[in-house]
C-alpha atoms as a PDB file:
ATOM      1  CA  MET A   1     126.086  99.669  76.332  1.00  0.00           C
ATOM      2  CA  LEU A   2     128.146  97.722  78.841  1.00  0.00           C
ATOM      3  CA  ASN A   3     129.256  99.552  81.991  1.00  0.00           C
ATOM      4  CA  GLN A   4     130.204 102.893  80.455  1.00  0.00           C
ATOM      5  CA  ASP A   5     131.641 103.957  83.815  1.00  0.00           C
ATOM      6  CA  PRO A   6     132.374 100.870  85.833  1.00  0.00           C
ATOM      7  CA  GLY A   7     132.568 102.733  88.917  1.00  0.00           C
ATOM      8  CA  THR A   8     133.816 105.822  90.637  1.00  0.00           C
ATOM      9  CA  GLY A   9     130.482 107.561  90.995  1.00  0.00           C
ATOM     10  CA  ALA A  10     132.383 110.870  90.677  1.00  0.00           C
ATOM     11  CA  ASN A  11     129.986 112.279  88.053  1.00  0.00           C
ATOM     12  CA  PRO A  12     126.801 110.228  88.288  1.00  0.00           C
ATOM     13  CA  ALA A  13     124.136 110.574  85.619  1.00  0.00           C
ATOM     14  CA  ILE A  14     121.489 109.146  87.969  1.00  0.00           C
ATOM     15  CA  SER A  15     121.142 109.094  91.752  1.00  0.00           C
ATOM     16  CA  VAL A  16     119.302 106.093  93.177  1.00  0.00           C
ATOM     17  CA  VAL A  17     117.806 106.850  96.583  1.00  0.00           C
ATOM     18  CA  CYS A  18     117.207 103.820  98.791  1.00  0.00           C
ATOM     19  CA  SER A  19     115.536 103.651 102.195  1.00  0.00           C
ATOM     20  CA  CYS A  20     116.576 100.663 104.298  1.00  0.00           C
ATOM     21  CA  TYR A  21     115.109  99.447 107.576  1.00  0.00           C
ATOM     22  CA  ASN A  22     115.828  95.927 108.836  1.00  0.00           C
ATOM     23  CA  HIS A  23     116.368  94.561 105.328  1.00  0.00           C
ATOM     24  CA  GLY A  24     119.674  92.793 105.922  1.00  0.00           C
ATOM     25  CA  ARG A  25     118.270  89.711 104.192  1.00  0.00           C
ATOM     26  CA  PHE A  26     117.501  91.742 101.026  1.00  0.00           C
ATOM     27  CA  ILE A  27     120.069  94.545 100.786  1.00  0.00           C
ATOM     28  CA  GLY A  28     122.859  92.294  99.472  1.00  0.00           C
ATOM     29  CA  ALA A  29     120.764  91.343  96.435  1.00  0.00           C
ATOM     30  CA  PHE A  30     119.875  95.030  95.975  1.00  0.00           C
ATOM     31  CA  LEU A  31     123.590  95.950  95.909  1.00  0.00           C
ATOM     32  CA  GLU A  32     124.377  93.090  93.502  1.00  0.00           C
ATOM     33  CA  ALA A  33     121.605  94.260  91.154  1.00  0.00           C
ATOM     34  CA  MET A  34     123.067  97.768  91.158  1.00  0.00           C
ATOM     35  CA  ALA A  35     126.573  96.424  90.421  1.00  0.00           C
ATOM     36  CA  ALA A  36     125.105  94.447  87.484  1.00  0.00           C
ATOM     37  CA  GLN A  37     123.753  97.568  85.719  1.00  0.00           C
ATOM     38  CA  THR A  38     124.789  97.807  82.066  1.00  0.00           C
ATOM     39  CA  ASP A  39     125.372 101.536  82.530  1.00  0.00           C
ATOM     40  CA  GLY A  40     127.491 102.264  85.580  1.00  0.00           C
ATOM     41  CA  ARG A  41     127.024 106.051  85.680  1.00  0.00           C
ATOM     42  CA  PHE A  42     125.093 106.080  88.952  1.00  0.00           C
ATOM     43  CA  GLU A  43     125.390 106.730  92.643  1.00  0.00           C
ATOM     44  CA  VAL A  44     123.318 104.953  95.268  1.00  0.00           C
ATOM     45  CA  ILE A  45     122.364 106.863  98.393  1.00  0.00           C
ATOM     46  CA  ILE A  46     121.228 104.437 101.086  1.00  0.00           C
ATOM     47  CA  ILE A  47     119.535 105.912 104.128  1.00  0.00           C
ATOM     48  CA  ASP A  48     119.604 103.243 106.830  1.00  0.00           C
ATOM     49  CA  ASP A  49     116.767 104.229 109.139  1.00  0.00           C
ATOM     50  CA  ALA A  50     118.183 102.845 112.426  1.00  0.00           C
ATOM     51  CA  SER A  51     118.027  99.182 111.449  1.00  0.00           C
ATOM     52  CA  GLY A  52     118.321  96.687 114.279  1.00  0.00           C
ATOM     53  CA  ASP A  53     119.479  93.791 112.107  1.00  0.00           C
ATOM     54  CA  ASP A  54     122.630  93.256 110.027  1.00  0.00           C
ATOM     55  CA  SER A  55     121.677  95.773 107.304  1.00  0.00           C
ATOM     56  CA  LEU A  56     124.570  98.117 108.122  1.00  0.00           C
ATOM     57  CA  ALA A  57     127.122  95.300 108.118  1.00  0.00           C
ATOM     58  CA  VAL A  58     125.946  94.078 104.710  1.00  0.00           C
ATOM     59  CA  ILE A  59     126.054  97.594 103.240  1.00  0.00           C
ATOM     60  CA  LYS A  60     129.480  98.367 104.732  1.00  0.00           C
ATOM     61  CA  ALA A  61     130.859  95.122 103.262  1.00  0.00           C
ATOM     62  CA  CYS A  62     130.179  96.551  99.797  1.00  0.00           C
ATOM     63  CA  HIS A  63     133.268  98.468  98.708  1.00  0.00           C
ATOM     64  CA  ASP A  64     131.778 100.138  95.644  1.00  0.00           C
ATOM     65  CA  PRO A  65     132.624 103.880  95.654  1.00  0.00           C
ATOM     66  CA  ARG A  66     129.240 104.614  94.057  1.00  0.00           C
ATOM     67  CA  ILE A  67     127.452 103.514  97.235  1.00  0.00           C
ATOM     68  CA  LYS A  68     126.914 106.282  99.801  1.00  0.00           C
ATOM     69  CA  LEU A  69     125.573 105.335 103.238  1.00  0.00           C
ATOM     70  CA  VAL A  70     123.801 107.542 105.753  1.00  0.00           C
ATOM     71  CA  ALA A  71     123.246 105.606 108.990  1.00  0.00           C
ATOM     72  CA  ARG A  72     120.631 107.097 111.297  1.00  0.00           C
ATOM     73  CA  GLU A  73     120.583 106.516 115.031  1.00  0.00           C
ATOM     74  CA  ARG A  74     116.821 107.190 115.225  1.00  0.00           C
ATOM     75  CA  ASN A  75     114.119 105.945 112.857  1.00  0.00           C
ATOM     76  CA  ARG A  76     112.370 108.811 111.055  1.00  0.00           C
ATOM     77  CA  GLY A  77     110.331 106.822 108.528  1.00  0.00           C
ATOM     78  CA  TYR A  78     110.315 106.032 104.827  1.00  0.00           C
ATOM     79  CA  CYS A  79     109.289 109.468 103.527  1.00  0.00           C
ATOM     80  CA  ALA A  80     111.902 111.288 105.623  1.00  0.00           C
ATOM     81  CA  SER A  81     114.537 108.860 104.324  1.00  0.00           C
ATOM     82  CA  LEU A  82     113.616 109.519 100.708  1.00  0.00           C
ATOM     83  CA  ASN A  83     113.500 113.293 101.243  1.00  0.00           C
ATOM     84  CA  ASP A  84     116.978 113.206 102.824  1.00  0.00           C
ATOM     85  CA  GLY A  85     118.300 111.107  99.951  1.00  0.00           C
ATOM     86  CA  ILE A  86     116.840 113.513  97.395  1.00  0.00           C
ATOM     87  CA  ARG A  87     118.661 116.403  99.087  1.00  0.00           C
ATOM     88  CA  LEU A  88     121.948 114.463  98.859  1.00  0.00           C
ATOM     89  CA  ALA A  89     121.489 113.466  95.199  1.00  0.00           C
ATOM     90  CA  ARG A  90     124.090 114.900  92.825  1.00  0.00           C
ATOM     91  CA  ALA A  91     122.804 113.699  89.455  1.00  0.00           C
ATOM     92  CA  ASP A  92     120.380 115.223  86.941  1.00  0.00           C
ATOM     93  CA  VAL A  93     118.011 112.272  87.440  1.00  0.00           C
ATOM     94  CA  VAL A  94     116.731 110.753  90.701  1.00  0.00           C
ATOM     95  CA  ALA A  95     115.230 107.272  91.046  1.00  0.00           C
ATOM     96  CA  PHE A  96     113.786 105.580  94.120  1.00  0.00           C
ATOM     97  CA  LEU A  97     114.119 101.978  95.183  1.00  0.00           C
ATOM     98  CA  ALA A  98     113.361 100.238  98.455  1.00  0.00           C
ATOM     99  CA  SER A  99     116.054  97.953  99.804  1.00  0.00           C
ATOM    100  CA  ASP A 100     113.872  94.895  99.189  1.00  0.00           C
ATOM    101  CA  ASP A 101     113.388  95.705  95.486  1.00  0.00           C
ATOM    102  CA  LEU A 102     115.675  95.111  92.504  1.00  0.00           C
ATOM    103  CA  PHE A 103     116.252  97.024  89.288  1.00  0.00           C
ATOM    104  CA  HIS A 104     116.470  95.211  85.974  1.00  0.00           C
ATOM    105  CA  PRO A 105     120.125  95.158  84.793  1.00  0.00           C
ATOM    106  CA  ARG A 106     119.277  97.698  82.060  1.00  0.00           C
ATOM    107  CA  TYR A 107     117.260 100.066  84.301  1.00  0.00           C
ATOM    108  CA  VAL A 108     119.863 102.845  84.429  1.00  0.00           C
ATOM    109  CA  GLU A 109     120.547 102.499  80.703  1.00  0.00           C
ATOM    110  CA  ARG A 110     116.839 102.677  79.810  1.00  0.00           C
ATOM    111  CA  VAL A 111     116.052 105.612  82.087  1.00  0.00           C
ATOM    112  CA  LEU A 112     118.979 107.659  80.814  1.00  0.00           C
ATOM    113  CA  ALA A 113     118.049 106.837  77.204  1.00  0.00           C
ATOM    114  CA  ALA A 114     114.455 107.954  77.842  1.00  0.00           C
ATOM    115  CA  PHE A 115     115.595 111.271  79.329  1.00  0.00           C
ATOM    116  CA  GLY A 116     118.087 111.663  76.460  1.00  0.00           C
ATOM    117  CA  ALA A 117     115.299 111.186  73.921  1.00  0.00           C
ATOM    118  CA  ASN A 118     113.026 113.577  75.851  1.00  0.00           C
ATOM    119  CA  PRO A 119     115.300 116.258  77.368  1.00  0.00           C
ATOM    120  CA  SER A 120     112.393 118.405  78.590  1.00  0.00           C
ATOM    121  CA  ALA A 121     110.737 115.495  80.449  1.00  0.00           C
ATOM    122  CA  ALA A 122     110.350 115.943  84.199  1.00  0.00           C
ATOM    123  CA  ALA A 123     109.827 112.212  84.786  1.00  0.00           C
ATOM    124  CA  VAL A 124     110.048 108.881  82.986  1.00  0.00           C
ATOM    125  CA  TYR A 125     108.519 105.502  83.721  1.00  0.00           C
ATOM    126  CA  VAL A 126     109.899 102.118  82.710  1.00  0.00           C
ATOM    127  CA  GLU A 127     108.380  98.642  82.882  1.00  0.00           C
ATOM    128  CA  LEU A 128     108.181  96.936  86.241  1.00  0.00           C
ATOM    129  CA  GLU A 129     108.228  93.163  86.715  1.00  0.00           C
ATOM    130  CA  ARG A 130     106.772  91.792  89.948  1.00  0.00           C
ATOM    131  CA  MET A 131     108.670  89.222  92.002  1.00  0.00           C
ATOM    132  CA  SER A 132     107.690  86.950  94.873  1.00  0.00           C
ATOM    133  CA  PRO A 133     109.083  87.659  98.361  1.00  0.00           C
ATOM    134  CA  GLU A 134     111.581  84.862  97.615  1.00  0.00           C
ATOM    135  CA  GLY A 135     112.874  86.740  94.563  1.00  0.00           C
ATOM    136  CA  VAL A 136     111.195  84.576  91.933  1.00  0.00           C
ATOM    137  CA  PRO A 137     109.935  86.534  88.893  1.00  0.00           C
ATOM    138  CA  LEU A 138     106.144  86.295  88.671  1.00  0.00           C
ATOM    139  CA  ARG A 139     106.127  87.106  84.947  1.00  0.00           C
ATOM    140  CA  GLU A 140     103.746  90.006  85.624  1.00  0.00           C
ATOM    141  CA  VAL A 141     105.005  93.096  83.830  1.00  0.00           C
ATOM    142  CA  ARG A 142     103.415  96.429  84.762  1.00  0.00           C
ATOM    143  CA  ARG A 143     103.260  99.019  82.018  1.00  0.00           C
ATOM    144  CA  LEU A 144     101.450 102.276  81.695  1.00  0.00           C
ATOM    145  CA  PRO A 145      98.327 101.938  79.548  1.00  0.00           C
ATOM    146  CA  ALA A 146      99.430 102.702  75.983  1.00  0.00           C
ATOM    147  CA  ALA A 147      96.857 105.401  75.302  1.00  0.00           C
ATOM    148  CA  ALA A 148      96.650 106.851  78.816  1.00  0.00           C
ATOM    149  CA  THR A 149      97.041 110.589  79.115  1.00  0.00           C
ATOM    150  CA  ARG A 150      98.709 112.091  82.155  1.00  0.00           C
ATOM    151  CA  TRP A 151      95.255 113.101  83.398  1.00  0.00           C
ATOM    152  CA  GLU A 152      93.991 109.527  83.095  1.00  0.00           C
ATOM    153  CA  ILE A 153      97.011 108.280  85.053  1.00  0.00           C
ATOM    154  CA  LEU A 154      96.400 110.872  87.777  1.00  0.00           C
ATOM    155  CA  ARG A 155      92.681 110.015  87.886  1.00  0.00           C
ATOM    156  CA  ARG A 156      93.395 106.299  88.264  1.00  0.00           C
ATOM    157  CA  SER A 157      96.018 106.996  90.919  1.00  0.00           C
ATOM    158  CA  SER A 158      93.582 109.129  92.908  1.00  0.00           C
ATOM    159  CA  LEU A 159      91.138 106.201  92.837  1.00  0.00           C
ATOM    160  CA  GLY A 160      93.699 104.001  94.588  1.00  0.00           C
ATOM    161  CA  LYS A 161      94.985 102.367  91.406  1.00  0.00           C
ATOM    162  CA  ASN A 162      98.567 103.613  91.540  1.00  0.00           C
ATOM    163  CA  GLN A 163      99.825 103.752  87.971  1.00  0.00           C
ATOM    164  CA  LEU A 164     103.317 104.975  88.898  1.00  0.00           C
ATOM    165  CA  PRO A 165     104.954 102.670  91.440  1.00  0.00           C
ATOM    166  CA  SER A 166     108.170 104.260  92.637  1.00  0.00           C
ATOM    167  CA  PRO A 167     110.585 101.508  91.503  1.00  0.00           C
ATOM    168  CA  ALA A 168     109.671 102.268  87.893  1.00  0.00           C
ATOM    169  CA  LEU A 169     109.715 106.064  88.164  1.00  0.00           C
ATOM    170  CA  ALA A 170     112.661 108.434  87.749  1.00  0.00           C
ATOM    171  CA  VAL A 171     112.390 112.220  88.022  1.00  0.00           C
ATOM    172  CA  ARG A 172     114.389 115.388  87.660  1.00  0.00           C
ATOM    173  CA  PRO A 173     115.676 116.533  91.074  1.00  0.00           C
ATOM    174  CA  GLU A 174     113.856 119.862  90.836  1.00  0.00           C
ATOM    175  CA  LEU A 175     110.547 117.972  90.646  1.00  0.00           C
ATOM    176  CA  ALA A 176     111.468 115.784  93.616  1.00  0.00           C
ATOM    177  CA  THR A 177     112.495 118.754  95.768  1.00  0.00           C
ATOM    178  CA  ALA A 178     109.459 120.811  94.719  1.00  0.00           C
ATOM    179  CA  LEU A 179     107.119 117.999  95.819  1.00  0.00           C
ATOM    180  CA  PRO A 180     108.625 116.561  99.030  1.00  0.00           C
ATOM    181  CA  LEU A 181     107.014 113.507 100.551  1.00  0.00           C
ATOM    182  CA  PRO A 182     104.929 114.156 103.681  1.00  0.00           C
ATOM    183  CA  GLU A 183     107.050 113.229 106.693  1.00  0.00           C
ATOM    184  CA  GLY A 184     105.608 111.842 109.894  1.00  0.00           C
ATOM    185  CA  THR A 185     102.637 110.221 108.190  1.00  0.00           C
ATOM    186  CA  ASP A 186     104.252 106.881 107.370  1.00  0.00           C
ATOM    187  CA  GLN A 187     105.245 103.857 109.356  1.00  0.00           C
ATOM    188  CA  PRO A 188     108.927 103.189 110.099  1.00  0.00           C
ATOM    189  CA  THR A 189     110.680 101.925 106.983  1.00  0.00           C
END
């Protein structure tokens, strides 16, 4: 499945919400990883949370119509950024990615295939590979335990062993809006 829609973002199948704060050194690679997706039916909503570096310049240099930028004058924090992005999302699926993270080139394809195979699913999770701060793959793939029930995942998460890191999770927008992130409790993004 190679770039089914190479790029207007007019009818996205997935909205990727990205919070950015002083990540000018990372956001270019983030944008390149999105452009390299094998399935191009996405929009990216970047909430720049009053960055003081060159983040805005890097984002504005990207002329992909699927990239939507909201530039804040005042920092409101990571959770507020994600909540705002969720409200702006137009697709039937919402994914979350920080500006210093990268999706695998087949992320969009895999997530949409998983929702297609499970139309009543409220959320899907795909594999996550860890990278060093320099962008070198660490060859550590995170998967959900094969036999874990949703209750086991919730139990482990409540014990501080987060089983669902946000870069690997995609949800239906009604789930994301029904469970907004708590604003004002996080550090600036």
